[in-house]
PDB file as gemmi writes it, atoms N, CA and C in Angstrom:
CRYST1    1.000    1.000    1.000  90.00  90.00  90.00 P 1                      
ATOM      1  N   MET A   1       5.606   9.931  15.773  1.00  0.00           N  
ATOM      2  CA  MET A   1       4.945   9.837  15.314  1.00  0.00           C  
ATOM      3  C   MET A   1       4.539   8.266  14.624  1.00  0.00           C  
ATOM      4  N   ALA A   2       5.116   7.474  15.045  1.00  0.00           N  
ATOM      5  CA  ALA A   2       4.873   5.461  15.131  1.00  0.00           C  
ATOM      6  C   ALA A   2       3.411   5.375  16.256  1.00  0.00           C  
ATOM      7  N   GLU A   3       3.684   6.075  16.865  1.00  0.00           N  
ATOM      8  CA  GLU A   3       2.445   5.993  17.732  1.00  0.00           C  
ATOM      9  C   GLU A   3       1.665   7.094  17.309  1.00  0.00           C  
ATOM     10  N   ILE A   4       1.181   8.254  16.658  1.00  0.00           N  
ATOM     11  CA  ILE A   4       0.413   8.448  16.517  1.00  0.00           C  
ATOM     12  C   ILE A   4      -0.930   7.773  14.924  1.00  0.00           C  
ATOM     13  N   ILE A   5       0.412   7.452  14.478  1.00  0.00           N  
ATOM     14  CA  ILE A   5      -0.340   6.292  13.008  1.00  0.00           C  
ATOM     15  C   ILE A   5      -1.111   5.161  14.077  1.00  0.00           C  
ATOM     16  N   ALA A   6      -0.067   4.302  14.817  1.00  0.00           N  
ATOM     17  CA  ALA A   6      -0.954   3.114  15.561  1.00  0.00           C  
ATOM     18  C   ALA A   6      -1.975   3.561  15.624  1.00  0.00           C  
ATOM     19  N   THR A   7      -2.581   4.546  16.817  1.00  0.00           N  
ATOM     20  CA  THR A   7      -3.661   5.536  17.107  1.00  0.00           C  
ATOM     21  C   THR A   7      -4.385   6.052  16.318  1.00  0.00           C  
ATOM     22  N   ASP A   8      -4.127   6.537  15.285  1.00  0.00           N  
ATOM     23  CA  ASP A   8      -5.124   7.316  14.237  1.00  0.00           C  
ATOM     24  C   ASP A   8      -6.025   6.184  13.430  1.00  0.00           C  
ATOM     25  N   LEU A   9      -5.112   4.802  13.393  1.00  0.00           N  
ATOM     26  CA  LEU A   9      -5.754   3.498  12.681  1.00  0.00           C  
ATOM     27  C   LEU A   9      -6.333   2.570  14.295  1.00  0.00           C  
ATOM     28  N   GLY A  10      -5.958   2.815  15.197  1.00  0.00           N  
ATOM     29  CA  GLY A  10      -6.979   2.230  16.440  1.00  0.00           C  
ATOM     30  C   GLY A  10      -6.397   1.268  16.621  1.00  0.00           C  
ATOM     31  N   PHE A  11      -5.352   1.296  16.622  1.00  0.00           N  
ATOM     32  CA  PHE A  11      -4.100   0.163  17.931  1.00  0.00           C  
ATOM     33  C   PHE A  11      -4.007   1.087  18.887  1.00  0.00           C  
ATOM     34  N   PRO A  12      -4.347  -0.114  19.759  1.00  0.00           N  
ATOM     35  CA  PRO A  12      -2.950  -0.193  21.255  1.00  0.00           C  
ATOM     36  C   PRO A  12      -1.612   1.500  21.034  1.00  0.00           C  
ATOM     37  N   LEU A  13      -1.950   2.002  21.975  1.00  0.00           N  
ATOM     38  CA  LEU A  13       0.437   1.931  21.724  1.00  0.00           C  
ATOM     39  C   LEU A  13       0.851   0.790  22.139  1.00  0.00           C  
ATOM     40  N   ASP A  14       0.443  -0.540  22.827  1.00  0.00           N  
ATOM     41  CA  ASP A  14       1.459  -1.577  23.212  1.00  0.00           C  
ATOM     42  C   ASP A  14       1.796  -1.743  21.489  1.00  0.00           C  
ATOM     43  N   TYR A  15       1.033  -1.843  20.728  1.00  0.00           N  
ATOM     44  CA  TYR A  15       0.975  -2.173  19.305  1.00  0.00           C  
ATOM     45  C   TYR A  15       2.616  -2.046  19.042  1.00  0.00           C  
ATOM     46  N   VAL A  16       3.514  -1.053  19.279  1.00  0.00           N  
ATOM     47  CA  VAL A  16       4.169  -0.340  18.371  1.00  0.00           C  
ATOM     48  C   VAL A  16       5.265  -1.354  18.774  1.00  0.00           C  
ATOM     49  N   GLN A  17       5.754  -1.538  18.260  1.00  0.00           N  
ATOM     50  CA  GLN A  17       7.554  -2.278  18.297  1.00  0.00           C  
ATOM     51  C   GLN A  17       8.514  -1.429  17.824  1.00  0.00           C  
ATOM     52  N   TRP A  18       9.447  -1.266  19.205  1.00  0.00           N  
ATOM     53  CA  TRP A  18      10.311  -0.406  18.415  1.00  0.00           C  
ATOM     54  C   TRP A  18      11.323  -1.453  17.833  1.00  0.00           C  
ATOM     55  N   ILE A  19      11.815  -0.734  16.807  1.00  0.00           N  
ATOM     56  CA  ILE A  19      13.639  -1.647  16.479  1.00  0.00           C  
ATOM     57  C   ILE A  19      14.059  -1.307  15.577  1.00  0.00           C  
ATOM     58  N   ASP A  20      15.435  -1.355  15.815  1.00  0.00           N  
ATOM     59  CA  ASP A  20      16.353  -0.376  15.913  1.00  0.00           C  
ATOM     60  C   ASP A  20      17.350  -0.953  14.630  1.00  0.00           C  
ATOM     61  N   PHE A  21      17.362  -0.696  13.930  1.00  0.00           N  
ATOM     62  CA  PHE A  21      18.432  -0.855  12.302  1.00  0.00           C  
ATOM     63  C   PHE A  21      19.346   0.255  12.372  1.00  0.00           C  
ATOM     64  N   SER A  22      20.426  -0.056  11.559  1.00  0.00           N  
ATOM     65  CA  SER A  22      21.169   0.860  10.999  1.00  0.00           C  
ATOM     66  C   SER A  22      20.899   1.445   9.698  1.00  0.00           C  
ATOM     67  N   ALA A  23      21.794   2.428   9.685  1.00  0.00           N  
ATOM     68  CA  ALA A  23      20.521   2.889   8.278  1.00  0.00           C  
ATOM     69  C   ALA A  23      20.363   2.223   7.088  1.00  0.00           C  
ATOM     70  N   GLY A  24      21.670   1.350   6.532  1.00  0.00           N  
ATOM     71  CA  GLY A  24      22.391   0.608   5.946  1.00  0.00           C  
ATOM     72  C   GLY A  24      20.782  -0.512   5.479  1.00  0.00           C  
ATOM     73  N   GLU A  25      20.609  -1.178   6.523  1.00  0.00           N  
ATOM     74  CA  GLU A  25      19.413  -1.844   6.841  1.00  0.00           C  
ATOM     75  C   GLU A  25      18.461  -1.410   6.628  1.00  0.00           C  
ATOM     76  N   ARG A  26      17.696  -0.419   7.138  1.00  0.00           N  
ATOM     77  CA  ARG A  26      16.291  -0.018   7.361  1.00  0.00           C  
ATOM     78  C   ARG A  26      15.941  -0.377   4.932  1.00  0.00           C  
ATOM     79  N   LEU A  27      16.295   0.042   4.741  1.00  0.00           N  
ATOM     80  CA  LEU A  27      15.673  -0.396   3.221  1.00  0.00           C  
ATOM     81  C   LEU A  27      15.244  -2.198   2.983  1.00  0.00           C  
ATOM     82  N   SER A  28      16.376  -2.432   3.346  1.00  0.00           N  
ATOM     83  CA  SER A  28      16.124  -4.077   3.421  1.00  0.00           C  
ATOM     84  C   SER A  28      15.248  -4.309   4.348  1.00  0.00           C  
ATOM     85  N   ALA A  29      15.241  -3.991   5.433  1.00  0.00           N  
ATOM     86  CA  ALA A  29      13.795  -4.495   6.694  1.00  0.00           C  
ATOM     87  C   ALA A  29      12.399  -3.884   6.288  1.00  0.00           C  
ATOM     88  N   VAL A  30      12.100  -2.904   4.974  1.00  0.00           N  
ATOM     89  CA  VAL A  30      11.233  -2.029   4.673  1.00  0.00           C  
ATOM     90  C   VAL A  30      10.708  -3.717   2.902  1.00  0.00           C  
ATOM     91  N   LYS A  31      11.591  -4.053   1.745  1.00  0.00           N  
ATOM     92  CA  LYS A  31      11.521  -5.229   1.140  1.00  0.00           C  
ATOM     93  C   LYS A  31      11.466  -6.302   2.079  1.00  0.00           C  
ATOM     94  N   ARG A  32      12.009  -6.223   2.743  1.00  0.00           N  
ATOM     95  CA  ARG A  32      11.114  -8.104   4.105  1.00  0.00           C  
ATOM     96  C   ARG A  32      10.398  -8.438   4.667  1.00  0.00           C  
ATOM     97  N   HIS A  33       9.341  -7.026   4.479  1.00  0.00           N  
ATOM     98  CA  HIS A  33       8.387  -7.190   5.988  1.00  0.00           C  
ATOM     99  C   HIS A  33       8.606  -7.070   6.953  1.00  0.00           C  
ATOM    100  N   GLU A  34      10.176  -6.894   7.440  1.00  0.00           N  
ATOM    101  CA  GLU A  34      10.217  -6.505   8.629  1.00  0.00           C  
ATOM    102  C   GLU A  34      10.026  -5.708   9.888  1.00  0.00           C  
ATOM    103  N   VAL A  35       9.295  -4.911   8.556  1.00  0.00           N  
ATOM    104  CA  VAL A  35       8.851  -3.071   9.188  1.00  0.00           C  
ATOM    105  C   VAL A  35       7.243  -3.260   9.021  1.00  0.00           C  
ATOM    106  N   ASP A  36       7.019  -1.957   9.254  1.00  0.00           N  
ATOM    107  CA  ASP A  36       5.899  -1.848   8.025  1.00  0.00           C  
ATOM    108  C   ASP A  36       6.204  -0.415   7.749  1.00  0.00           C  
ATOM    109  N   ILE A  37       6.640   0.886   8.683  1.00  0.00           N  
ATOM    110  CA  ILE A  37       6.968   1.761   8.158  1.00  0.00           C  
ATOM    111  C   ILE A  37       8.768   2.216   8.871  1.00  0.00           C  
ATOM    112  N   VAL A  38       9.027   3.040   8.380  1.00  0.00           N  
ATOM    113  CA  VAL A  38      10.552   3.858   9.019  1.00  0.00           C  
ATOM    114  C   VAL A  38      10.046   5.758   9.969  1.00  0.00           C  
ATOM    115  N   ALA A  39      10.760   4.539  11.365  1.00  0.00           N  
ATOM    116  CA  ALA A  39      10.075   6.472  11.524  1.00  0.00           C  
ATOM    117  C   ALA A  39      11.550   6.982  11.196  1.00  0.00           C  
ATOM    118  N   ASP A  40      12.260   7.169  10.764  1.00  0.00           N  
ATOM    119  CA  ASP A  40      13.460   8.125  11.538  1.00  0.00           C  
ATOM    120  C   ASP A  40      14.157   8.845  10.005  1.00  0.00           C  
ATOM    121  N   SER A  41      14.954   9.038   9.844  1.00  0.00           N  
ATOM    122  CA  SER A  41      15.324   9.596   8.689  1.00  0.00           C  
ATOM    123  C   SER A  41      16.027   8.803   8.104  1.00  0.00           C  
ATOM    124  N   MET A  42      15.286   8.654   6.649  1.00  0.00           N  
ATOM    125  CA  MET A  42      15.498   7.684   5.519  1.00  0.00           C  
ATOM    126  C   MET A  42      15.943   8.926   3.762  1.00  0.00           C  
ATOM    127  N   ALA A  43      16.904   8.951   3.141  1.00  0.00           N  
ATOM    128  CA  ALA A  43      16.948   9.808   1.413  1.00  0.00           C  
ATOM    129  C   ALA A  43      15.901   9.701   1.016  1.00  0.00           C  
ATOM    130  N   LEU A  44      15.540   9.979  -0.242  1.00  0.00           N  
ATOM    131  CA  LEU A  44      14.878  10.433  -0.590  1.00  0.00           C  
ATOM    132  C   LEU A  44      15.334   9.919  -1.758  1.00  0.00           C  
ATOM    133  N   THR A  45      15.484   8.879  -2.621  1.00  0.00           N  
ATOM    134  CA  THR A  45      16.466   9.041  -4.086  1.00  0.00           C  
ATOM    135  C   THR A  45      15.799   7.839  -5.163  1.00  0.00           C  
ATOM    136  N   ASP A  46      16.219   8.129  -5.637  1.00  0.00           N  
ATOM    137  CA  ASP A  46      15.207   7.328  -7.310  1.00  0.00           C  
ATOM    138  C   ASP A  46      15.403   6.059  -7.294  1.00  0.00           C  
ATOM    139  N   SER A  47      16.508   5.790  -7.176  1.00  0.00           N  
ATOM    140  CA  SER A  47      17.235   3.780  -6.763  1.00  0.00           C  
ATOM    141  C   SER A  47      15.403   3.543  -6.017  1.00  0.00           C  
ATOM    142  N   ARG A  48      16.181   4.558  -4.972  1.00  0.00           N  
ATOM    143  CA  ARG A  48      14.600   3.974  -3.452  1.00  0.00           C  
ATOM    144  C   ARG A  48      13.166   4.135  -3.787  1.00  0.00           C  
ATOM    145  N   LYS A  49      13.256   4.844  -4.826  1.00  0.00           N  
ATOM    146  CA  LYS A  49      11.653   5.655  -5.252  1.00  0.00           C  
ATOM    147  C   LYS A  49      11.020   3.652  -5.217  1.00  0.00           C  
ATOM    148  N   GLN A  50      12.049   2.978  -6.426  1.00  0.00           N  
ATOM    149  CA  GLN A  50      11.693   2.932  -7.699  1.00  0.00           C  
ATOM    150  C   GLN A  50      11.907   0.733  -5.942  1.00  0.00           C  
ATOM    151  N   GLN A  51      12.129   1.261  -5.705  1.00  0.00           N  
ATOM    152  CA  GLN A  51      12.219  -0.342  -3.976  1.00  0.00           C  
ATOM    153  C   GLN A  51      11.039   0.135  -3.489  1.00  0.00           C  
ATOM    154  N   ILE A  52      10.534   0.330  -3.054  1.00  0.00           N  
ATOM    155  CA  ILE A  52       9.491   1.339  -2.332  1.00  0.00           C  
ATOM    156  C   ILE A  52       8.887   2.244  -2.308  1.00  0.00           C  
ATOM    157  N   ARG A  53       7.511   3.137  -0.975  1.00  0.00           N  
ATOM    158  CA  ARG A  53       6.884   3.288  -1.369  1.00  0.00           C  
ATOM    159  C   ARG A  53       6.749   4.566   0.182  1.00  0.00           C  
ATOM    160  N   PHE A  54       7.306   6.077  -0.424  1.00  0.00           N  
ATOM    161  CA  PHE A  54       7.461   6.913   0.528  1.00  0.00           C  
ATOM    162  C   PHE A  54       6.542   8.157   0.637  1.00  0.00           C  
ATOM    163  N   GLY A  55       6.058   8.301   1.809  1.00  0.00           N  
ATOM    164  CA  GLY A  55       4.978   9.083   2.067  1.00  0.00           C  
ATOM    165  C   GLY A  55       5.685  10.266   2.963  1.00  0.00           C  
ATOM    166  N   GLY A  56       5.094  11.683   2.868  1.00  0.00           N  
ATOM    167  CA  GLY A  56       5.171  12.588   3.332  1.00  0.00           C  
ATOM    168  C   GLY A  56       4.988  14.091   2.032  1.00  0.00           C  
ATOM    169  N   PRO A  57       5.371  14.917   2.632  1.00  0.00           N  
ATOM    170  CA  PRO A  57       4.948  16.226   1.909  1.00  0.00           C  
ATOM    171  C   PRO A  57       5.370  16.228   1.035  1.00  0.00           C  
TER     172      PRO A  57                                                      
END                                                                             
């Protein structure tokens, strides 16, 4: 999914960097701007919705 988004935005595939975070670290990584998107499962909760923006159906 991340590669599709990158190419749709005009970036080459080697622009995508894969970084492993535990489930507990994902929210903090987004808030610290260490990552642009999370391309993994992340439950949408009211608390998380107040901290970051979610996309999807």
